[in-house]
């Protein structure tokens, strides 16, 4: 996308004069502009009710997104404890985009090529210009892809990460591949289209890369090797020997001398590790002392959880812990009620006497003693090593409203408990537990549904297929509360680097020809972390949805607004979003339906409020985001010269009113005016010069500071 999209010549566009009646843009909730849905069927009579429910869902999303602290991967991130890199140096970005040479150096600081797969992959990359590293998660595939591209492109080469949702067939057919580049697709999730990528498309892509002297490395799960089209490109990938990596890393990060007997014990523990990142972490932790390194290798939290489950707890002890894994931190009074409900689901399932066919071998641990007589005190005594009680208020509540809440003794315990529940227990626990989760997903209590989403995202690390089939696919087409829970689950899945591409894949799979409810769920999911991480894909799909039936279009516009609201503290992403909308408007023809839809979206963006603090978002961007005045000015010009003019003037007045007491805003308003002046004809700015002062007579804006700031803007137009 061009950085500076050209604004079309609007000098001949009809410009309402100061005395003209300005037609109002269609409001949310008015009669739909498109009487059919995406498949051409008449819209249901209750669509207005459905859109109202969607609106309530977006209110919930705003509440959660306004509370969440984002951990985006656009900059340099420290992934020393993650599976991505082989070192404690900052690892490159997970999100699509360019990775500088220095970031690649950091990721490869401790890299040790695994034998013989590295040489096999290197040979295939040199000959075919494309290779797929197919292997287990956390085996160093990402670092391996960087190392391979360094071998073929040179020591100081940067690279570009492409989206995991990129179509290989489209890459071969488009101009996306540039000459002399090094490309990576991390955790490739497969083609989004119904027709899988074919072998000849892979050959075309290979030829395109070869002709341009570029290279592409793809990392993917082991199952990718079974795909016929990719079979010839795949190399089975494995992690390096942990002891060899340990010795290699110690040479690069020397520490104090370690007694031979202690070193032998340390090496015994290292030999049991399977993640290269864990091996390197053991070496780098030696700088903090031998005891610190040994403590890390012992993984006391994992042992604590495993020891608790080794006691084969009764159902009376197990079920509250399972409930807490999906409801951590909610008020204790609500937790007890929900935990009791889980027990009822388990008892009802036991009374059916059914068993899953796959578990007839008896490998799953049976539940013992489903009872409701256990006291709260006894359970807390049984789980005191894993669970504690704390007092704190709910989200957005006053501290005086604090309540008792059950939480795990450390954040990691929750994930470990879910892992043990998945590994040890079968259908007898998980079938009623999934039924219970579905019941909770329908509740009005947003705090409960948020914790359900967080827990299901952790469960997806172990059973993504079950989560998708039994929960998310059903919820995505369910009630508004369930669709919000689904969207939040996908947001939380992005906290795991290997699940983030899968979350994108699931969301986009519901966007097209899966019904309006699922499409609305897609729009909801593409806000927040998911939209921040895969920003271009999110914007492209949301823009696509604005051209569907009115219900989907309305939801997509709300999501675009949310994306911009969540980008307020990220200047680069905010500018990217504004520039994207500008470019889309420039691509539309005058008086076309596409332009009308684009302008409706733009008005909503310009009139949006901030996500957390009161006030217009445009005012906050003008004040705090350098460069935003130019993009906002061109967007305002587009809507001022349209039937959306009244809404644009109103948004401009609100923005000026919000900035009236900020002396530092004068320069930004002047820059806004200069941008608008350059894009308007004298006749057009004269109309604005009449309309704006008239609009400022409204009691909400008739404040001296506002009128003075308006004169700064209009003075720029006249200069």
XYZ file of C-alpha atoms in Angstrom:
719
model
C 0.000 0.000 0.000
C 1.371 3.374 -0.892
C 2.310 5.535 2.054
C 0.703 8.612 0.560
C -2.506 7.708 -1.227
C -3.594 10.240 -3.805
C -6.835 12.059 -3.067
C -9.047 12.152 -6.165
C -9.965 15.448 -7.768
C -13.222 16.484 -6.123
C -13.389 19.965 -7.552
C -16.482 19.103 -9.584
C -18.277 17.376 -6.731
C -21.511 19.060 -5.665
C -20.775 21.243 -2.633
C -23.710 22.196 -0.403
C -23.722 25.895 0.320
C -24.227 27.432 3.750
C -27.969 27.846 3.150
C -28.530 24.433 1.603
C -30.230 21.623 3.411
C -27.499 19.083 4.100
C -28.732 15.488 3.704
C -27.861 13.324 6.682
C -25.992 10.075 6.323
C -27.878 6.898 7.138
C -27.745 6.191 10.850
C -27.053 2.920 12.569
C -30.344 1.174 13.152
C -32.148 2.812 10.233
C -33.703 0.822 7.432
C -31.036 -1.348 5.816
C -29.645 -0.105 2.534
C -29.228 -3.642 1.215
C -32.408 -5.756 1.460
C -30.581 -9.036 0.997
C -27.875 -10.836 2.862
C -24.627 -12.178 1.386
C -26.363 -15.155 -0.204
C -29.176 -13.100 -1.737
C -31.888 -14.228 0.655
C -34.352 -11.709 2.110
C -33.257 -10.374 5.453
C -35.138 -11.814 8.419
C -37.800 -9.616 9.943
C -35.996 -9.499 13.276
C -32.717 -8.201 11.864
C -33.157 -4.939 13.757
C -33.229 -6.948 16.998
C -30.170 -8.890 15.920
C -28.279 -5.688 15.194
C -29.269 -4.344 18.603
C -27.876 -7.523 20.152
C -24.702 -7.067 18.097
C -24.467 -3.542 19.504
C -24.624 -4.903 23.060
C -21.886 -7.328 22.119
C -19.690 -4.471 20.922
C -20.335 -2.653 24.199
C -18.924 -5.730 25.974
C -15.929 -5.813 23.653
C -15.182 -2.164 24.310
C -15.244 -2.791 28.044
C -12.778 -5.664 27.806
C -10.503 -4.058 25.223
C -10.426 -0.863 27.248
C -9.138 -2.796 30.274
C -6.600 -4.993 28.533
C -2.901 -4.107 28.271
C -1.664 -5.131 24.837
C 1.481 -7.104 24.268
C 1.861 -6.496 20.562
C 4.726 -7.856 18.541
C 5.430 -4.943 16.237
C 8.617 -3.886 17.957
C 11.486 -5.806 19.446
C 10.274 -8.263 22.048
C 12.160 -10.345 24.581
C 11.355 -13.967 23.774
C 14.071 -15.623 25.794
C 11.602 -17.882 27.500
C 9.611 -18.570 24.366
C 10.028 -21.162 21.683
C 10.676 -18.689 18.893
C 14.351 -17.914 19.310
C 17.477 -19.500 20.726
C 18.521 -16.797 23.122
C 17.778 -14.147 25.627
C 18.395 -11.350 23.165
C 15.291 -9.648 21.840
C 13.580 -11.777 19.234
C 12.146 -10.420 15.969
C 8.567 -9.480 15.493
C 5.903 -12.128 15.155
C 3.633 -9.830 13.185
C 4.021 -9.532 9.411
C 6.538 -6.906 8.421
C 10.238 -6.255 7.979
C 12.828 -7.610 10.402
C 16.076 -5.677 10.597
C 19.450 -7.364 10.371
C 20.244 -6.589 14.000
C 17.074 -8.306 15.196
C 17.973 -11.405 13.199
C 21.414 -11.373 14.830
C 19.795 -11.367 18.254
C 17.483 -14.259 17.415
C 20.388 -16.359 16.151
C 22.859 -15.600 18.936
C 22.783 -19.149 20.322
C 21.478 -20.961 17.259
C 22.908 -24.435 16.649
C 21.935 -26.054 13.314
C 20.261 -29.401 14.016
C 21.719 -32.295 12.038
C 20.965 -33.508 9.424
C 17.743 -31.578 8.756
C 19.409 -28.169 8.508
C 21.679 -29.185 5.647
C 18.810 -30.942 3.875
C 16.655 -27.814 4.178
C 19.517 -25.601 2.997
C 20.080 -27.760 -0.070
C 16.374 -27.665 -0.972
C 16.179 -23.906 -0.431
C 19.152 -23.284 -2.712
C 17.748 -25.429 -5.481
C 14.013 -24.641 -5.246
C 14.099 -21.223 -3.534
C 11.311 -22.466 -1.247
C 11.329 -24.916 1.658
C 8.827 -25.906 4.349
C 10.210 -26.766 7.803
C 7.628 -29.244 9.113
C 8.070 -30.207 12.733
C 6.683 -29.923 16.259
C 6.021 -26.603 17.920
C 8.787 -25.184 20.104
C 11.505 -26.981 18.146
C 13.248 -23.860 16.884
C 11.652 -23.740 13.441
C 11.475 -19.942 13.495
C 15.157 -19.491 14.306
C 15.962 -22.195 11.741
C 14.128 -20.249 9.021
C 16.184 -17.147 9.814
C 19.425 -19.103 9.778
C 18.612 -20.685 6.412
C 17.886 -17.325 4.805
C 21.111 -15.940 6.242
C 23.016 -18.770 4.585
C 21.597 -18.067 1.130
C 21.291 -14.278 1.283
C 24.331 -13.236 3.285
C 25.355 -12.414 6.825
C 23.794 -8.955 7.197
C 20.527 -9.549 5.385
C 17.223 -8.508 6.852
C 14.048 -10.330 5.941
C 10.312 -9.920 5.672
C 7.696 -11.932 7.564
C 4.530 -12.650 5.585
C 1.148 -13.400 7.081
C 0.402 -17.063 7.910
C -2.893 -16.591 6.084
C -1.152 -15.664 2.825
C -2.282 -17.763 -0.107
C 0.693 -19.408 -1.770
C -1.238 -19.484 -5.030
C -1.854 -15.732 -4.841
C 1.785 -15.093 -3.987
C 2.762 -16.881 -7.195
C 0.238 -14.983 -9.309
C 0.677 -11.490 -7.875
C 3.453 -8.937 -7.729
C 3.924 -9.526 -4.017
C 7.307 -11.194 -4.528
C 10.034 -8.599 -4.974
C 13.511 -9.153 -6.347
C 16.368 -10.115 -4.047
C 14.264 -10.603 -0.904
C 14.221 -13.118 1.934
C 10.713 -14.112 3.055
C 9.385 -16.128 5.996
C 5.902 -17.445 6.763
C 5.802 -18.546 10.399
C 3.311 -21.217 11.492
C 1.607 -21.496 8.114
C -2.027 -22.515 8.567
C -2.882 -23.469 5.010
C -4.957 -21.956 2.249
C -8.083 -20.051 3.176
C -9.856 -20.999 -0.056
C -11.919 -24.146 -0.377
C -9.667 -25.413 -3.164
C -6.330 -26.291 -1.592
C -3.177 -24.983 -3.193
C -2.177 -27.308 -6.041
C 1.219 -28.706 -6.932
C 1.500 -26.591 -10.084
C 0.878 -23.436 -8.030
C 3.817 -24.366 -5.812
C 5.953 -24.836 -8.911
C 4.844 -21.427 -10.164
C 5.801 -19.872 -6.844
C 9.185 -21.598 -6.933
C 9.799 -20.325 -10.461
C 8.736 -16.801 -9.488
C 11.138 -16.806 -6.547
C 13.968 -18.199 -8.653
C 13.472 -15.671 -11.437
C 13.675 -12.803 -8.946
C 16.514 -14.201 -6.874
C 14.337 -14.349 -3.751
C 13.811 -17.099 -1.179
C 10.897 -18.237 0.986
C 11.023 -20.393 4.113
C 7.766 -21.623 5.655
C 7.428 -23.152 9.111
C 4.484 -25.472 9.695
C 3.219 -28.323 11.899
C 4.329 -31.899 11.245
C 1.022 -32.756 9.557
C 1.926 -30.455 6.664
C 4.124 -33.222 5.255
C 0.978 -35.187 4.452
C -0.299 -32.502 2.080
C 0.493 -33.761 -1.385
C 1.011 -30.330 -2.914
C 3.638 -29.409 -0.303
C 5.197 -32.843 0.076
C 8.149 -32.147 -2.201
C 8.911 -28.872 -0.404
C 8.880 -30.265 3.136
C 11.872 -31.125 5.268
C 11.220 -32.867 8.610
C 12.517 -30.500 11.284
C 13.729 -31.404 14.732
C 15.326 -29.601 17.650
C 19.099 -29.894 18.168
C 20.435 -32.264 20.809
C 19.899 -30.466 24.137
C 23.367 -31.273 25.521
C 25.094 -30.139 22.328
C 23.101 -26.905 22.430
C 23.913 -26.495 26.130
C 27.661 -26.775 25.494
C 27.415 -24.518 22.438
C 25.533 -21.824 24.359
C 27.934 -21.998 27.336
C 30.825 -21.196 25.009
C 28.992 -18.104 23.777
C 27.841 -17.003 27.232
C 30.647 -18.062 29.608
C 29.827 -18.135 33.297
C 31.724 -18.895 36.477
C 33.383 -22.266 36.840
C 31.012 -24.997 37.988
C 32.256 -28.001 40.006
C 32.330 -31.167 37.923
C 29.797 -33.045 40.068
C 27.374 -30.108 40.002
C 27.839 -29.711 36.253
C 27.016 -33.394 35.737
C 23.776 -32.957 37.668
C 22.967 -29.868 35.663
C 23.566 -31.703 32.398
C 21.294 -34.552 33.508
C 18.447 -32.108 33.896
C 19.244 -30.341 30.628
C 19.177 -33.673 28.773
C 15.477 -33.970 29.638
C 14.586 -30.659 28.004
C 12.950 -30.639 24.578
C 12.593 -26.935 23.841
C 15.771 -25.230 22.590
C 14.632 -22.027 24.309
C 14.567 -23.834 27.671
C 18.124 -25.077 27.165
C 19.375 -21.598 26.344
C 17.434 -20.150 29.276
C 19.279 -22.577 31.575
C 22.607 -21.233 30.273
C 21.687 -17.561 30.465
C 20.234 -18.037 33.963
C 23.638 -19.237 35.160
C 24.660 -15.578 35.148
C 22.232 -15.118 38.068
C 23.840 -17.940 40.018
C 23.867 -21.707 39.957
C 20.959 -22.029 42.386
C 18.772 -19.870 40.159
C 19.561 -22.072 37.168
C 18.869 -25.264 39.116
C 15.584 -23.874 40.402
C 14.534 -23.067 36.844
C 15.404 -26.575 35.692
C 13.561 -28.158 38.583
C 10.443 -26.224 37.481
C 8.960 -26.270 40.958
C 5.559 -25.066 39.744
C 5.212 -27.955 37.308
C 6.248 -30.422 40.009
C 3.786 -28.842 42.419
C 0.896 -29.343 40.014
C 1.948 -32.865 39.037
C 2.305 -33.932 42.669
C -1.209 -32.681 43.418
C -2.652 -34.763 40.589
C -0.553 -37.818 41.510
C -2.639 -38.073 44.674
C -5.618 -38.951 42.443
C -7.947 -36.373 43.979
C -11.608 -37.160 44.423
C -14.160 -35.422 42.281
C -14.985 -33.208 45.245
C -11.430 -31.893 45.183
C -10.905 -32.012 41.420
C -14.019 -30.267 40.122
C -13.540 -26.968 41.999
C -9.962 -26.848 40.693
C -11.191 -27.530 37.155
C -13.804 -24.808 37.559
C -11.177 -22.372 38.805
C -9.035 -23.064 35.729
C -11.807 -21.453 33.665
C -13.076 -18.922 36.219
C -10.017 -17.619 38.019
C -10.439 -14.361 39.879
C -14.227 -13.973 39.778
C -15.970 -13.150 43.084
C -15.990 -16.147 45.398
C -19.780 -16.098 45.739
C -20.137 -16.442 41.962
C -17.420 -19.068 41.785
C -19.139 -21.331 44.312
C -22.361 -21.225 42.342
C -20.574 -22.008 39.059
C -18.498 -24.781 40.636
C -21.646 -26.408 41.995
C -23.140 -26.220 38.483
C -20.143 -28.088 37.054
C -20.681 -30.847 39.612
C -24.295 -31.222 38.474
C -23.183 -31.540 34.842
C -20.646 -34.240 35.772
C -23.146 -36.171 37.905
C -25.793 -36.039 35.187
C -23.289 -37.358 32.663
C -22.245 -40.199 34.970
C -25.864 -41.232 35.422
C -26.200 -41.775 31.695
C -23.604 -44.544 31.935
C -22.182 -43.644 28.533
C -18.490 -43.718 27.651
C -16.572 -42.405 24.701
C -15.540 -45.236 22.309
C -11.952 -44.024 22.205
C -11.584 -44.423 25.988
C -12.607 -48.030 26.451
C -8.964 -48.943 27.053
C -9.146 -47.363 30.516
C -6.223 -44.957 30.039
C -8.209 -41.959 31.292
C -8.340 -41.418 35.063
C -11.906 -41.977 36.345
C -13.631 -39.435 38.572
C -14.187 -40.618 42.118
C -16.930 -39.542 44.467
C -18.981 -36.830 42.815
C -20.569 -35.207 45.849
C -21.817 -31.783 46.886
C -21.193 -32.159 50.611
C -17.615 -30.902 50.627
C -17.079 -27.707 52.548
C -15.264 -24.700 51.190
C -12.719 -24.860 54.020
C -11.802 -28.493 53.320
C -11.314 -27.885 49.607
C -9.072 -24.899 50.255
C -6.981 -27.046 52.581
C -6.625 -29.710 49.899
C -5.635 -27.178 47.243
C -3.698 -24.716 49.401
C -0.457 -25.278 47.447
C -2.134 -24.191 44.221
C -4.877 -21.757 45.249
C -5.074 -18.669 47.434
C -7.677 -16.030 48.286
C -7.267 -12.323 47.655
C -9.468 -9.278 47.965
C -9.781 -6.866 45.061
C -12.494 -4.927 43.216
C -13.871 -5.932 39.852
C -12.838 -4.268 36.590
C -13.596 -0.555 36.742
C -14.938 -0.735 40.311
C -13.997 1.447 43.258
C -11.481 -0.163 45.681
C -14.116 0.020 48.405
C -16.067 -2.602 46.437
C -13.361 -5.246 46.799
C -14.472 -8.864 47.172
C -12.889 -12.192 48.041
C -11.640 -13.934 44.926
C -9.952 -17.291 44.387
C -6.796 -17.208 42.283
C -3.923 -19.543 41.566
C -0.698 -18.976 43.479
C 1.013 -17.948 40.231
C -0.270 -17.145 36.718
C 1.468 -20.199 35.254
C -0.338 -22.622 37.578
C -3.576 -22.103 35.684
C -2.083 -23.235 32.379
C -0.375 -26.213 34.064
C -3.629 -27.333 35.699
C -5.460 -27.263 32.361
C -2.606 -29.267 30.819
C -2.863 -31.937 33.526
C -6.645 -32.084 33.207
C -6.268 -32.644 29.467
C -3.553 -35.295 29.818
C -5.114 -37.303 32.642
C -8.877 -37.103 32.249
C -11.085 -38.140 29.378
C -14.641 -37.845 28.177
C -16.099 -38.325 31.676
C -14.733 -34.926 32.683
C -14.387 -33.023 29.427
C -17.810 -33.704 27.916
C -19.751 -32.260 30.899
C -17.096 -29.568 31.315
C -17.627 -28.395 27.735
C -21.393 -28.413 28.328
C -20.794 -26.298 31.423
C -18.597 -23.872 29.503
C -21.293 -23.476 26.863
C -23.774 -22.646 29.599
C -21.424 -20.026 31.053
C -20.829 -18.516 27.607
C -24.492 -17.433 27.522
C -24.466 -15.547 30.815
C -24.845 -11.795 31.000
C -21.887 -11.548 33.421
C -19.022 -10.258 31.247
C -16.381 -10.994 33.873
C -17.343 -14.683 33.897
C -17.371 -14.880 30.099
C -13.982 -13.162 29.879
C -12.429 -15.728 32.215
C -14.124 -18.541 30.285
C -12.515 -17.188 27.115
C -9.125 -16.984 28.815
C -9.387 -20.566 30.037
C -10.601 -21.920 26.685
C -7.634 -20.221 25.003
C -5.316 -22.117 27.378
C -7.220 -25.342 26.662
C -6.712 -24.736 22.921
C -2.965 -25.197 23.418
C -3.674 -28.868 24.077
C -6.867 -29.580 22.113
C -7.385 -27.014 19.376
C -9.551 -29.328 17.254
C -11.918 -30.031 20.159
C -12.112 -26.355 21.081
C -12.912 -25.461 17.487
C -15.492 -28.196 16.829
C -17.208 -28.418 20.219
C -17.115 -24.803 21.361
C -16.063 -22.035 18.998
C -17.936 -23.130 15.884
C -21.128 -23.432 17.927
C -20.646 -20.200 19.853
C -19.733 -18.234 16.713
C -23.266 -18.848 15.416
C -24.954 -18.520 18.787
C -26.232 -15.749 21.019
C -24.535 -12.360 21.141
C -22.947 -13.258 24.492
C -21.486 -16.447 23.000
C -20.142 -14.612 19.971
C -18.388 -12.114 22.217
C -16.925 -15.019 24.222
C -15.678 -16.540 20.961
C -14.076 -13.265 19.888
C -12.355 -12.910 23.266
C -11.106 -16.493 23.099
C -9.391 -15.758 19.789
C -7.874 -12.607 21.299
C -6.408 -14.593 24.199
C -5.150 -17.307 21.854
C -2.851 -14.645 20.395
C -0.878 -14.692 23.653
C 0.629 -17.963 22.377
C 2.803 -17.423 19.302
C 1.853 -20.781 17.782
C -1.873 -20.280 18.378
C -2.006 -16.752 16.952
C -1.988 -17.938 13.303
C -4.622 -20.536 14.170
C -6.794 -17.839 15.735
C -6.547 -15.822 12.521
C -7.396 -18.906 10.478
C -10.484 -19.656 12.581
C -11.722 -16.073 12.430
C -11.337 -15.736 8.670
C -12.969 -19.121 8.123
C -16.274 -17.669 9.359
C -16.123 -14.497 7.255
C -17.438 -15.691 3.918
C -20.560 -17.736 3.172
C -20.938 -19.061 6.716
C -23.959 -16.944 7.627
C -24.307 -13.402 8.974
C -23.942 -14.353 12.658
C -20.559 -15.988 12.107
C -19.472 -13.089 9.885
C -20.311 -10.705 12.740
C -18.227 -12.906 15.038
C -15.345 -12.569 12.587
C -15.696 -8.799 12.684
C -15.674 -8.861 16.484
C -12.637 -11.143 16.582
C -10.601 -8.940 14.248
C -10.480 -6.171 16.833
C -8.025 -6.044 19.706
C -4.913 -8.196 19.736
C -5.774 -10.218 16.651
C -6.379 -7.114 14.564
C -3.274 -5.492 15.988
C -1.062 -8.464 15.201
C -2.395 -9.074 11.673
C -3.432 -5.538 10.912
C -3.502 -5.647 7.108
C -5.524 -8.887 7.012
C -7.919 -7.470 9.604
C -8.437 -4.243 7.666
C -8.867 -6.049 4.340
C -11.472 -8.455 5.681
C -13.350 -5.824 7.652
C -13.459 -3.612 4.584
C -14.792 -6.581 2.617
C -17.510 -7.109 5.224
C -18.612 -3.462 4.997
C -19.866 -4.352 1.506
C -22.042 -7.256 2.673
C -25.559 -7.227 4.113
C -26.384 -4.334 6.423
C -25.971 -6.369 9.607
C -22.468 -7.470 8.618
C -21.626 -4.032 7.265
C -22.671 -2.378 10.511
C -20.580 -4.813 12.560
C -17.552 -4.338 10.331
C -17.739 -0.551 10.707
C -17.929 -0.919 14.474
C -14.858 -3.161 14.365
C -12.915 -0.689 12.249
C -13.680 1.987 14.821
C -12.538 -0.354 17.617
C -9.301 -1.079 15.759
C -8.536 2.622 15.602
C -9.555 3.124 19.228
C -7.207 0.374 20.432
C -4.392 1.887 18.340
C -4.445 5.228 20.165
C -1.266 4.380 22.095
C 0.433 2.896 19.010
C 1.132 5.783 16.597
C 2.397 3.581 13.761
C -0.725 1.406 13.801
C -3.054 4.388 14.101
C -1.436 6.081 11.093
C -1.521 2.803 9.168
C -5.268 2.505 9.781
C -5.975 6.097 8.711
C -3.807 5.721 5.610
C -5.582 2.478 4.733
C -9.007 4.140 4.816
C -7.719 7.048 2.731
C -6.396 4.686 0.092
C -9.648 2.732 -0.011
C -11.653 5.921 -0.543
C -9.311 6.968 -3.354
C -9.981 3.646 -5.102
C -13.750 4.173 -5.267
C -15.651 5.869 -8.068
C -17.665 9.010 -7.484
C -21.335 8.436 -6.572
C -20.807 4.656 -6.430
C -22.209 2.398 -3.729
C -18.652 1.492 -2.699
C -17.871 5.166 -2.127
C -21.047 5.662 -0.113
C -20.094 2.749 2.148
C -16.529 4.049 2.476
C -17.749 7.502 3.476
C -20.140 6.089 6.077
C -17.221 4.213 7.605
C -15.060 7.338 7.536
C -17.663 9.454 9.340
C -17.862 6.874 12.113
C -14.067 6.877 12.451
C -13.892 10.683 12.619
C -16.730 10.854 15.153
C -15.444 7.999 17.356
C -14.920 8.498 21.068
C -11.799 7.342 22.871
C -11.920 3.805 24.222
C -11.157 4.601 27.865
C -11.061 8.345 28.531
C -13.846 10.710 27.456
C -13.451 12.830 24.371
C -13.187 12.442 20.598
C -10.542 10.023 19.358
C -9.577 12.376 16.517
C -8.663 15.053 19.066
C -6.420 12.621 20.960
C -4.704 11.557 17.740
C -4.136 15.168 16.653
C -2.657 16.008 20.035
C -0.498 12.925 20.627
C 0.244 11.274 17.255
C 2.622 13.192 14.985
C 1.594 12.955 11.347
C -2.067 12.266 12.066
C -3.171 15.783 11.024
C -2.416 15.085 7.380
C -4.344 11.796 7.266
C -7.282 13.129 9.284
C -7.424 16.263 7.149
C -7.698 14.289 3.922
C -10.357 12.046 5.426
C -12.331 15.085 6.509
C -12.110 16.539 3.018
C -13.541 13.332 1.565
C -16.629 13.364 3.773
C -17.124 17.140 3.725
C -17.544 16.922 -0.047
C -20.323 14.341 0.162
C -23.816 13.763 1.497
C -22.120 12.923 4.809
C -21.151 16.585 5.184
C -23.341 17.288 8.222
C -21.830 14.409 10.209
C -18.332 15.504 9.164
C -18.936 19.102 10.337
C -20.347 17.827 13.616
C -17.297 15.609 14.184
C -15.002 18.525 13.368
C -16.782 20.744 15.881
C -16.520 18.064 18.580
C -12.814 17.679 17.872
C -12.138 21.408 18.082
C -14.166 21.665 21.291
C -12.100 18.897 22.884
C -8.843 20.678 21.995
C -9.885 24.193 23.025
C -8.021 24.173 26.379
C -4.826 22.620 25.053
C -2.330 25.261 23.850
C -0.136 22.564 22.306
C -2.990 21.612 19.958
C -2.760 24.860 17.972
C 0.018 23.584 15.716
C -1.832 20.334 15.053
C -5.033 22.191 14.150
C -3.047 24.496 11.870
C -1.516 21.447 10.153
C -4.996 19.956 9.828
C -6.216 23.132 8.147
C -3.239 23.298 5.788
C -3.885 19.739 4.656
C -7.566 20.486 4.045
C -6.699 23.703 2.196
C -4.397 21.857 -0.204
C -7.132 19.321 -1.035
C -10.017 21.769 -1.528
C -10.897 24.411 -4.111
C -11.637 28.028 -3.100
C -15.354 27.381 -3.593
C -15.223 24.356 -1.327
C -13.356 26.021 1.530
C -15.631 29.019 1.316
C -18.595 26.706 1.965
C -16.768 25.232 4.946
C -15.836 28.735 6.133
C -19.573 29.476 6.381
C -20.749 26.105 7.700
C -18.231 25.730 10.513
C -18.925 29.051 12.292
C -22.645 28.402 11.939
C -22.286 24.960 13.490
C -20.195 26.375 16.341
C -23.181 28.444 17.483
C -24.617 25.255 18.958
C -24.585 25.449 22.796
C -22.267 22.431 23.002
C -19.568 24.245 21.029
C -20.270 27.965 21.656
C -17.176 28.419 23.821
C -14.582 31.121 23.111
C -11.683 28.702 22.967
C -13.457 26.574 20.381
C -14.173 29.496 18.074
C -10.580 30.698 18.355
C -9.309 27.250 17.408
C -11.722 27.180 14.486
C -10.247 30.474 13.327
C -6.804 28.855 13.389
C -8.099 26.086 11.125
C -9.964 28.466 8.812
C -7.027 30.826 8.772
C -4.947 27.980 7.412
C -7.534 27.481 4.713
C -7.413 31.151 3.733
C -3.622 31.493 3.796
